[in-house]
PDB file of C-alpha atoms and ligand atoms in Angstrom:
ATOM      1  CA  UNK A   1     -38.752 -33.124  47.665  1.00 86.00           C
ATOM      2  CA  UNK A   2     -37.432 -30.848  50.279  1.00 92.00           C
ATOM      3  CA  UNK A   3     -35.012 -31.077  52.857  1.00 95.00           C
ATOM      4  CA  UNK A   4     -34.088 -30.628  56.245  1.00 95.00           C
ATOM      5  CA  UNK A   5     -32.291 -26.868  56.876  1.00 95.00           C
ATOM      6  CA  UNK A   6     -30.268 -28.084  59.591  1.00 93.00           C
ATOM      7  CA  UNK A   7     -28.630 -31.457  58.157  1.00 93.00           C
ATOM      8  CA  UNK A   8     -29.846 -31.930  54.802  1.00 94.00           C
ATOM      9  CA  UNK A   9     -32.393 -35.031  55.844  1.00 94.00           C
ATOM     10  CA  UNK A  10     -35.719 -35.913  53.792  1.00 95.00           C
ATOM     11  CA  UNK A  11     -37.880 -32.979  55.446  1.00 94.00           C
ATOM     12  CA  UNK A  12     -40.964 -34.000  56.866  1.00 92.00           C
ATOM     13  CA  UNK A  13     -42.699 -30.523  58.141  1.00 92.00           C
ATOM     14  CA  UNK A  14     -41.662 -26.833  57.847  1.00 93.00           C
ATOM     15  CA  UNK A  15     -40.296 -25.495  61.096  1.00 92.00           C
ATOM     16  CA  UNK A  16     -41.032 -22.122  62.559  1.00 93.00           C
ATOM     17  CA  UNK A  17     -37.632 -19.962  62.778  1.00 94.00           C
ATOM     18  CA  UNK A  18     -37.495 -19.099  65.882  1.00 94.00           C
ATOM     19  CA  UNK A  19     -40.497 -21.221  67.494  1.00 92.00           C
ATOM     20  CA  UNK A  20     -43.938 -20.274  67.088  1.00 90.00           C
ATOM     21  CA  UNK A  21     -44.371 -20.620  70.804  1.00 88.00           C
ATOM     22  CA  UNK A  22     -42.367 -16.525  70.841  1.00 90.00           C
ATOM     23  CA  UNK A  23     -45.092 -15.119  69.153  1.00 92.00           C
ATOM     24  CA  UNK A  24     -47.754 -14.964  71.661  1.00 89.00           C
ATOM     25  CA  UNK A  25     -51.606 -14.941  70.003  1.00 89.00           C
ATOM     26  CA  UNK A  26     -53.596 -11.927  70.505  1.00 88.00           C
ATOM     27  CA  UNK A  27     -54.883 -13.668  74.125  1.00 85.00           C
ATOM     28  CA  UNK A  28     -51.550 -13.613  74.960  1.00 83.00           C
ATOM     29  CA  UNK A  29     -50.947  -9.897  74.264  1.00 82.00           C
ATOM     30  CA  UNK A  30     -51.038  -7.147  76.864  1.00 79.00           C
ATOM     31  CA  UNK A  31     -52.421  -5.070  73.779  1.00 85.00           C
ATOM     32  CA  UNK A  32     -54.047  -7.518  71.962  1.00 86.00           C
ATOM     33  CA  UNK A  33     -52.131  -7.504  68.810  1.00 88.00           C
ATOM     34  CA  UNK A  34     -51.670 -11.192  67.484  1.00 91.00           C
ATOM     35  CA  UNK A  35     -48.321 -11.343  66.414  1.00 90.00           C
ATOM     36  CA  UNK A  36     -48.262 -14.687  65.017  1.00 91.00           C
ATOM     37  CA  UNK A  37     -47.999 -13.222  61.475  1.00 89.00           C
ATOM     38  CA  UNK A  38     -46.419 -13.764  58.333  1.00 93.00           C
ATOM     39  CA  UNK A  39     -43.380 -16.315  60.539  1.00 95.00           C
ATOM     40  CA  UNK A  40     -40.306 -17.517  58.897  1.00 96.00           C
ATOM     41  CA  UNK A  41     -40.284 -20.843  58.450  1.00 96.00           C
ATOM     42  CA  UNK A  42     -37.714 -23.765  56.715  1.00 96.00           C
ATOM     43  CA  UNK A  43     -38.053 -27.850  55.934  1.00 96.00           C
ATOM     44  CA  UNK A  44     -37.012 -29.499  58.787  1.00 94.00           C
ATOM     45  CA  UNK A  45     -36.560 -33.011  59.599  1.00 93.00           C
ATOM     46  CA  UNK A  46     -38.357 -34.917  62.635  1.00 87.00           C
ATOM     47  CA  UNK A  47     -35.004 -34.559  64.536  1.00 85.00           C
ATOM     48  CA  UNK A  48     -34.492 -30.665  63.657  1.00 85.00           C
ATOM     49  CA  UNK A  49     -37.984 -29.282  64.592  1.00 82.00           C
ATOM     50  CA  UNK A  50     -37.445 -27.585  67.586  1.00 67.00           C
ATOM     51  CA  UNK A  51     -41.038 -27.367  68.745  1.00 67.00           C
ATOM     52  CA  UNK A  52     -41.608 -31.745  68.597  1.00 62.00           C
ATOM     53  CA  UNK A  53     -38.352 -31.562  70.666  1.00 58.00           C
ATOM     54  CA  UNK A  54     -39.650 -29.339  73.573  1.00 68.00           C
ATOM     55  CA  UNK A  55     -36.672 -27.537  73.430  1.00 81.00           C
ATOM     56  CA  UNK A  56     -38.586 -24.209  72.413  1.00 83.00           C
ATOM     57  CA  UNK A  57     -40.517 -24.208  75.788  1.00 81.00           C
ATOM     58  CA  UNK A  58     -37.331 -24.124  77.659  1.00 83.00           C
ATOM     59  CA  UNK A  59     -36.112 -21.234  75.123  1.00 87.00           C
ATOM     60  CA  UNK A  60     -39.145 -19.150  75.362  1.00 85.00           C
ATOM     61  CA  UNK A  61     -38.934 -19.837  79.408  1.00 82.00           C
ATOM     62  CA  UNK A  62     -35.174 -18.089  78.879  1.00 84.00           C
ATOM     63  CA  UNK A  63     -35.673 -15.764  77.113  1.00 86.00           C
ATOM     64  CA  UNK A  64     -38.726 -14.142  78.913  1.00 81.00           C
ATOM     65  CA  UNK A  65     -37.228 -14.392  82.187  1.00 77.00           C
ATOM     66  CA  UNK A  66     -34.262 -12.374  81.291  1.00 78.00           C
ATOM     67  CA  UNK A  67     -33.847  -8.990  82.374  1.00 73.00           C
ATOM     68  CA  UNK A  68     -33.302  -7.917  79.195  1.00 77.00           C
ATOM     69  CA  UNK A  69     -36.802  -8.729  77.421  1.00 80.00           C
ATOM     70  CA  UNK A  70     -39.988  -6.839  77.450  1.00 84.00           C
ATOM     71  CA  UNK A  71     -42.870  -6.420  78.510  1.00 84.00           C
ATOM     72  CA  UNK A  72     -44.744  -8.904  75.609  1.00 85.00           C
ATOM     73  CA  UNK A  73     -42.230 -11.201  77.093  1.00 82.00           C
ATOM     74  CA  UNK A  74     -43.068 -11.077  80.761  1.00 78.00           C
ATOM     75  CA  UNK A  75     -46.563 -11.188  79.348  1.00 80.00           C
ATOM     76  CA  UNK A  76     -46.275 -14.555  78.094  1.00 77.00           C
ATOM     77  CA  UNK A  77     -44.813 -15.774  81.512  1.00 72.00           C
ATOM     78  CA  UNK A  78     -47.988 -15.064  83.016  1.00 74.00           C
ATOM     79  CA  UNK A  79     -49.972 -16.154  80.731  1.00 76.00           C
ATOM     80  CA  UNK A  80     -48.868 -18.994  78.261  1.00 73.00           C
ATOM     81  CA  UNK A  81     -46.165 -20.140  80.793  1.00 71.00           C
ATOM     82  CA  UNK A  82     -48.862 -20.129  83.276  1.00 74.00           C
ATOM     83  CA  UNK A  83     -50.729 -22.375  81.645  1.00 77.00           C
ATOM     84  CA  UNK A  84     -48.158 -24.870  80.684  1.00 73.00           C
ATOM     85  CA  UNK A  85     -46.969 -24.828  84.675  1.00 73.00           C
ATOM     86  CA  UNK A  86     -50.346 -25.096  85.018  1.00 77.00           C
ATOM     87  CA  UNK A  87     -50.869 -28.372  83.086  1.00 76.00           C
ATOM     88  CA  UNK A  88     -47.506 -29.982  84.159  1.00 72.00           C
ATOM     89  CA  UNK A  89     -46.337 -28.820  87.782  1.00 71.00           C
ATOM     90  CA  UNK A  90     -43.078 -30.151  87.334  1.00 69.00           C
ATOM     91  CA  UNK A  91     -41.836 -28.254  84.980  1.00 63.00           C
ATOM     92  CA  UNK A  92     -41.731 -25.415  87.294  1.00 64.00           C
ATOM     93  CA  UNK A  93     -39.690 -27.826  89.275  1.00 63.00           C
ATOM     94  CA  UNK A  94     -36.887 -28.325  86.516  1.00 62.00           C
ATOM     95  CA  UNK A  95     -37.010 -24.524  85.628  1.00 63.00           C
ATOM     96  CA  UNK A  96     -36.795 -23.287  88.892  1.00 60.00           C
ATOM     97  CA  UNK A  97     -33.693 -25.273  90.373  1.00 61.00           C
ATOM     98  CA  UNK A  98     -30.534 -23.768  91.512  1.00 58.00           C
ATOM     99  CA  UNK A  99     -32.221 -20.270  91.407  1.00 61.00           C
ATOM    100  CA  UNK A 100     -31.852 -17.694  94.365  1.00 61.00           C
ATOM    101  CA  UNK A 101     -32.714 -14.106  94.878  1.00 62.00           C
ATOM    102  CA  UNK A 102     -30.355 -11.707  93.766  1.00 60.00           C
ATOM    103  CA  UNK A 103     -29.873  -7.756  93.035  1.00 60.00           C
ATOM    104  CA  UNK A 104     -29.403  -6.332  89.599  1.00 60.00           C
ATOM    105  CA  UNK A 105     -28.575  -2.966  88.665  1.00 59.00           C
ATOM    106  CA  UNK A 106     -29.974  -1.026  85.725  1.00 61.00           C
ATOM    107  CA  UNK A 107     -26.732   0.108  83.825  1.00 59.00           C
ATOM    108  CA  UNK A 108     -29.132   2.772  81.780  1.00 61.00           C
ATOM    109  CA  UNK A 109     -30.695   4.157  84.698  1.00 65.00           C
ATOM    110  CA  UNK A 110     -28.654   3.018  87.810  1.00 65.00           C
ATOM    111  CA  UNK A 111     -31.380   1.854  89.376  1.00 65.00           C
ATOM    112  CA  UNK A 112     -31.439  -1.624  91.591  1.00 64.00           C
ATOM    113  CA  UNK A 113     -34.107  -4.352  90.902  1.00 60.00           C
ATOM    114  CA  UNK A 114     -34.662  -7.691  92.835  1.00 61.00           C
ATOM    115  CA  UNK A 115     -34.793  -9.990  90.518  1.00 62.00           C
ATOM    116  CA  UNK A 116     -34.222 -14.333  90.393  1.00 61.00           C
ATOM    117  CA  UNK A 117     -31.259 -15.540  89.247  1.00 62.00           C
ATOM    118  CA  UNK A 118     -31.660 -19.055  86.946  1.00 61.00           C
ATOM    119  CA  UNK A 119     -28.757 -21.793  86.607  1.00 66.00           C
ATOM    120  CA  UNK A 120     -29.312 -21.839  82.690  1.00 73.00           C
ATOM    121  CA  UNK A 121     -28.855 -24.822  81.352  1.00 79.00           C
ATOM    122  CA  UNK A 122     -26.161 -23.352  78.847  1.00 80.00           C
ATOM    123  CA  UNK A 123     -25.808 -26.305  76.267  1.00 82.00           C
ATOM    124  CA  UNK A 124     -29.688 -26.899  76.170  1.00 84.00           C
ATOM    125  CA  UNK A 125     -30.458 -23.160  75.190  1.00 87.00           C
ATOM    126  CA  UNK A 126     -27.008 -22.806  73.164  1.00 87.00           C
ATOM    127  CA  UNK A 127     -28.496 -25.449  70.988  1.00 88.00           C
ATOM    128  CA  UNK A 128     -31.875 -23.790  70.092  1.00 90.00           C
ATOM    129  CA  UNK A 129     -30.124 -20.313  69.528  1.00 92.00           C
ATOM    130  CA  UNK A 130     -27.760 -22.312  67.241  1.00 93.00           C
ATOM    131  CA  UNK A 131     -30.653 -24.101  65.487  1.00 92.00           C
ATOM    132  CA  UNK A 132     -32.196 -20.866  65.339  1.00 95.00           C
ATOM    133  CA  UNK A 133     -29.154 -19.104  63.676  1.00 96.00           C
ATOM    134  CA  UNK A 134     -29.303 -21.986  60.983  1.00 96.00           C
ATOM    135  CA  UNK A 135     -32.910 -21.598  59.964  1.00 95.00           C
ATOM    136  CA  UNK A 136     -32.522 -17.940  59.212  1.00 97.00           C
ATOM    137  CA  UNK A 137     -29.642 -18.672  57.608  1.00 96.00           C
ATOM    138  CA  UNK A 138     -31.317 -21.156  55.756  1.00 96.00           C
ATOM    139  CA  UNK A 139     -34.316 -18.929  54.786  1.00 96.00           C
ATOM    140  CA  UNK A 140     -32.109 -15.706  54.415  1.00 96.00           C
ATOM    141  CA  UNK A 141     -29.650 -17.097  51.717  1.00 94.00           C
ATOM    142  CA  UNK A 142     -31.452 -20.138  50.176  1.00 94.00           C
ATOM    143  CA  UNK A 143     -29.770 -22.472  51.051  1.00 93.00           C
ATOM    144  CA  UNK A 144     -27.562 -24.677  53.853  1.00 95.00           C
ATOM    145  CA  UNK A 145     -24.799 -23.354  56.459  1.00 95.00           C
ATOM    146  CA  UNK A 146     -22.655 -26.422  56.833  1.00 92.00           C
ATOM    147  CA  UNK A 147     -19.546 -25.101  58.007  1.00 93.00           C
ATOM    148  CA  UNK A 148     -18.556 -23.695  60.964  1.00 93.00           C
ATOM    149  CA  UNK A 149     -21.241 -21.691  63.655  1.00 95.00           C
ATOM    150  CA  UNK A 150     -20.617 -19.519  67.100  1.00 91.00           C
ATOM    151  CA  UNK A 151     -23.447 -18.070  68.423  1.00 92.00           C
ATOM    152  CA  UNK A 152     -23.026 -16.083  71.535  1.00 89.00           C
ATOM    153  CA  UNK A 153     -25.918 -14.605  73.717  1.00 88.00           C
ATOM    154  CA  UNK A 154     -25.358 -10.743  75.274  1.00 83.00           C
ATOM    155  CA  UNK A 155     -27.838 -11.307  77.755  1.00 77.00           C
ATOM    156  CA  UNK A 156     -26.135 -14.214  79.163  1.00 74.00           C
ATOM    157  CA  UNK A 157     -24.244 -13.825  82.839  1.00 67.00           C
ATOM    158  CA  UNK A 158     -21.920 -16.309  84.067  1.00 63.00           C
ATOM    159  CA  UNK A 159     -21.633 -14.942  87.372  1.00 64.00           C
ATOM    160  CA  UNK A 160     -19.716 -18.174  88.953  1.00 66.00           C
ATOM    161  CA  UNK A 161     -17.420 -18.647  86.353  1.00 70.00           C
ATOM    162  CA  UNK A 162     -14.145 -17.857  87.645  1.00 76.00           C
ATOM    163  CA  UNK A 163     -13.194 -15.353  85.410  1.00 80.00           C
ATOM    164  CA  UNK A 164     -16.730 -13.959  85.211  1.00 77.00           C
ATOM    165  CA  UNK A 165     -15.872 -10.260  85.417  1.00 81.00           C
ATOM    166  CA  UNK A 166     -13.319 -11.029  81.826  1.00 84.00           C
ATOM    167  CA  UNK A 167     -16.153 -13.128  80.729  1.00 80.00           C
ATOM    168  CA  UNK A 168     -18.542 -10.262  81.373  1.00 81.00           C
ATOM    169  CA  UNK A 169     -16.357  -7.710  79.815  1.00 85.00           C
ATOM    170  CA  UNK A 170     -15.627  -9.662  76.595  1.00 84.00           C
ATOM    171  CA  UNK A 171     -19.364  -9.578  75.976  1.00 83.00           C
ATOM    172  CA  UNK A 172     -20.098  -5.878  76.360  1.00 85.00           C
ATOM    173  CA  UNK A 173     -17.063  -5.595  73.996  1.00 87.00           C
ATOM    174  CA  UNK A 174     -18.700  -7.674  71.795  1.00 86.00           C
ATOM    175  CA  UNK A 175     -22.282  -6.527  72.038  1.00 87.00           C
ATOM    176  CA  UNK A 176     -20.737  -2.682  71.047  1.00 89.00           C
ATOM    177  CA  UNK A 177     -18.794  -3.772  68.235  1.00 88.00           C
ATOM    178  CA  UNK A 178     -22.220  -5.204  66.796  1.00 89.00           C
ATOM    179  CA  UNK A 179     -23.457  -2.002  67.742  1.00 90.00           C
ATOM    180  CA  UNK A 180     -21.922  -0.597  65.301  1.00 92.00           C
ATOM    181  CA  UNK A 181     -21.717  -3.183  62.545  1.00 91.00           C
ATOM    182  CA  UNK A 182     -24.976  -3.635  62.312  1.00 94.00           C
ATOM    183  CA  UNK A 183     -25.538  -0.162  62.474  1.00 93.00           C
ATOM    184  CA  UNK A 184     -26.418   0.107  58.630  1.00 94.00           C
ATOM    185  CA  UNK A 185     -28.127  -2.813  58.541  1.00 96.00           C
ATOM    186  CA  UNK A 186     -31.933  -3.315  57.579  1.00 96.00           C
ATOM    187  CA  UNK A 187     -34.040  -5.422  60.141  1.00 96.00           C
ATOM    188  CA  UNK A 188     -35.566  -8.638  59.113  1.00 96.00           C
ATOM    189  CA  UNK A 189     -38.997  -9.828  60.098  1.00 94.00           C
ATOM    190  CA  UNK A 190     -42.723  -8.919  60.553  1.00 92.00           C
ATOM    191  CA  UNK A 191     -42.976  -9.057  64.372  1.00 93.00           C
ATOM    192  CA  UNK A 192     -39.782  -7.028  65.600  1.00 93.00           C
ATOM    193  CA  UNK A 193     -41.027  -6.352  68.981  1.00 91.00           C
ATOM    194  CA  UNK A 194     -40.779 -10.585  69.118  1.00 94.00           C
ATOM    195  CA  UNK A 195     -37.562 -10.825  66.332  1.00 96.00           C
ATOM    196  CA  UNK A 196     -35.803  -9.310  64.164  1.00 97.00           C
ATOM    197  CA  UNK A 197     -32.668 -10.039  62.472  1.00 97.00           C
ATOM    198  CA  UNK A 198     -29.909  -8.249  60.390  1.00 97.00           C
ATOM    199  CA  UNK A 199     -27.220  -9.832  58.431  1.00 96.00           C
ATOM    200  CA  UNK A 200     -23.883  -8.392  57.538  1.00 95.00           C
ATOM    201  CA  UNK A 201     -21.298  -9.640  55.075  1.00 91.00           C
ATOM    202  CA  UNK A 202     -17.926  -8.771  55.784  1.00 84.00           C
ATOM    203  CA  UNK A 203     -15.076  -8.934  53.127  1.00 78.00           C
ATOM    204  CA  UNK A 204     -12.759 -10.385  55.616  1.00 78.00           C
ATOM    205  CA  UNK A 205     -13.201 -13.205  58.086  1.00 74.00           C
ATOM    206  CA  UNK A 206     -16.363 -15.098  58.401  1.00 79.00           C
ATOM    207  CA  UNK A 207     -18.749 -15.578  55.649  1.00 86.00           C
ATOM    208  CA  UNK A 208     -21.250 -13.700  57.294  1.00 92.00           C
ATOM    209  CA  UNK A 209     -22.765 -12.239  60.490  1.00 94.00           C
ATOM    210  CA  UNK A 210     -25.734 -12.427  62.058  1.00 96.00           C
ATOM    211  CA  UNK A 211     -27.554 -10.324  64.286  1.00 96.00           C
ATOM    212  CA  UNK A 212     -30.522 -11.548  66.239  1.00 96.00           C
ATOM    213  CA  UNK A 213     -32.930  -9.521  68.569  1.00 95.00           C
ATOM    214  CA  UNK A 214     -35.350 -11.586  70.677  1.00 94.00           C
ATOM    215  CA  UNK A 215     -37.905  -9.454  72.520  1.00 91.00           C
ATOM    216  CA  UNK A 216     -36.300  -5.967  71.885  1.00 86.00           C
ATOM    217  CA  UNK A 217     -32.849  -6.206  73.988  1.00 84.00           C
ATOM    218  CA  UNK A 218     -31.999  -9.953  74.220  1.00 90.00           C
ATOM    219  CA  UNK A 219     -29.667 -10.001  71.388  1.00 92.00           C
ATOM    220  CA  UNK A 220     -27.657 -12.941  70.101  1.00 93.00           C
ATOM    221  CA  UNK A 221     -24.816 -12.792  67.370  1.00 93.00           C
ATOM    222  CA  UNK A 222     -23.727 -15.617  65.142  1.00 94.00           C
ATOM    223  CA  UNK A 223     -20.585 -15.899  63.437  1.00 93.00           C
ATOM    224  CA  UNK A 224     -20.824 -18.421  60.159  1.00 94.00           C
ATOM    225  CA  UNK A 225     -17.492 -19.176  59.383  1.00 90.00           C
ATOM    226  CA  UNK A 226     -14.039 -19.711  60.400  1.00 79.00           C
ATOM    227  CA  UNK A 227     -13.297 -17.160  63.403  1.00 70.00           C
ATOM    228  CA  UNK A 228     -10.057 -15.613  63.396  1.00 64.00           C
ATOM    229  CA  UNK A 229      -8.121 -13.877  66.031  1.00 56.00           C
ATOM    230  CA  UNK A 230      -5.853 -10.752  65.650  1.00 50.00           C
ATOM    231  CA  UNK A 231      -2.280 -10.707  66.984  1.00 41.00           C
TER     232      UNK A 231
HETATM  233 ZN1   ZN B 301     -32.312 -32.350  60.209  1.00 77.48          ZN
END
């Protein structure tokens, strides 16, 4: 008997950590490398398998649209996304409201891009990344994470918040520090280009950290623990 990594449920299937749908089949690949290969995956219950709760389209959709992906990512818009549109035209529909042109500088190279800006549907994608940070945990360690998770995103603008230029700031902040906490980390996984993942253990503070890298710069960080703040 095996059970579910998310809530401890009766398992019914093993789950793919993050979805299968990332790894885009050798079809799918501008150089024709399959990288569906040796994936993680954890018991899950019906209610914690991402991919039977369509969640993991919208999360591939996210992540593969951001600025910050590459160029397997973009790959898969045209082609698996394609197809999916494809089959069920509305989906475009839901994907693509509240989005508008914008401009968006290269902060490496300085140069300026036109580009689409998305209204993300924060909680829906938040939930997945969260789901995602428990299933490695899960398969990492052995066993459960049932106390306190943050997972931020540092590919994630905000750009109508009100305080969007603090917001902004905090997460380059952020996205440094792990820079450099992670720095002597090893990287998880057999398809980095897709995911990796790096886990720290600090002797202070949260029980541990975790670093996640979806399609080389969209990087996520989850905190498993009790977060405390200096001062
Ligand atoms: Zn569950």
């Amino acid at each position: 008997m095996t059970f579910c990594y998310s809530c401890g449920a009766l398992s019914t299937s093993r789950e793919h950590v993050p979805p299968k749908c990332l790894f885009p089949e050798a079809k799918d690949s501008l150089d024709g490398i399959d990288r569906r290969i040796n994936l993680i995956t954890v018991p899950a219950c019906t209610e914690h398998n991402l991919t039977k709760s369509g969640d993991d389209e919208y999360f591939l959709y996210v992540l593969s649209t951001s600025i910050t992906s590459n160029e397997i990512a973009l790959a898969q818009v045209q082609t698996k996304l394609g197809r999916a549109i494809a089959r069920r035209p509305a989906l475009t529909t839901s994907l693509l409201e509240g989005s508008k042109d914008c401009w968006v500088r290269d902060s490496a190279t300085g140069a300026v891009h036109e580009a689409t800006q998305f209204a993300l549907d924060g909680e829906r994608f938040s939930k997945s990344l969260e789901l995602v940070a428990k299933g490695i945990y899960f398969h990492h360690f052995g066993e459960r994470w049932e106390g306190k998770l943050h997972v931020r995103a540092d590919f994630i603008d905000f750009p109508h918040e009100p305080n969007a230029a603090d917001i902004q700031e905090a997460r380059m902040a952020l996205a440094s520090y792990a820079d450099e906490l992670f720095k002597v980390e090893p990287k998880h996984g057999s398809n980095p280009d897709v995911f990796w993942y790096q886990v720290h253990t600090p002797c202070e503070g949260p029980r541990c950290l975790l670093r996640m890298g979806f399609f080389g710069g969209s990087r996520a960080i989850a905190f498993f623990g009790e977060l405390r703040t200096r001062g």
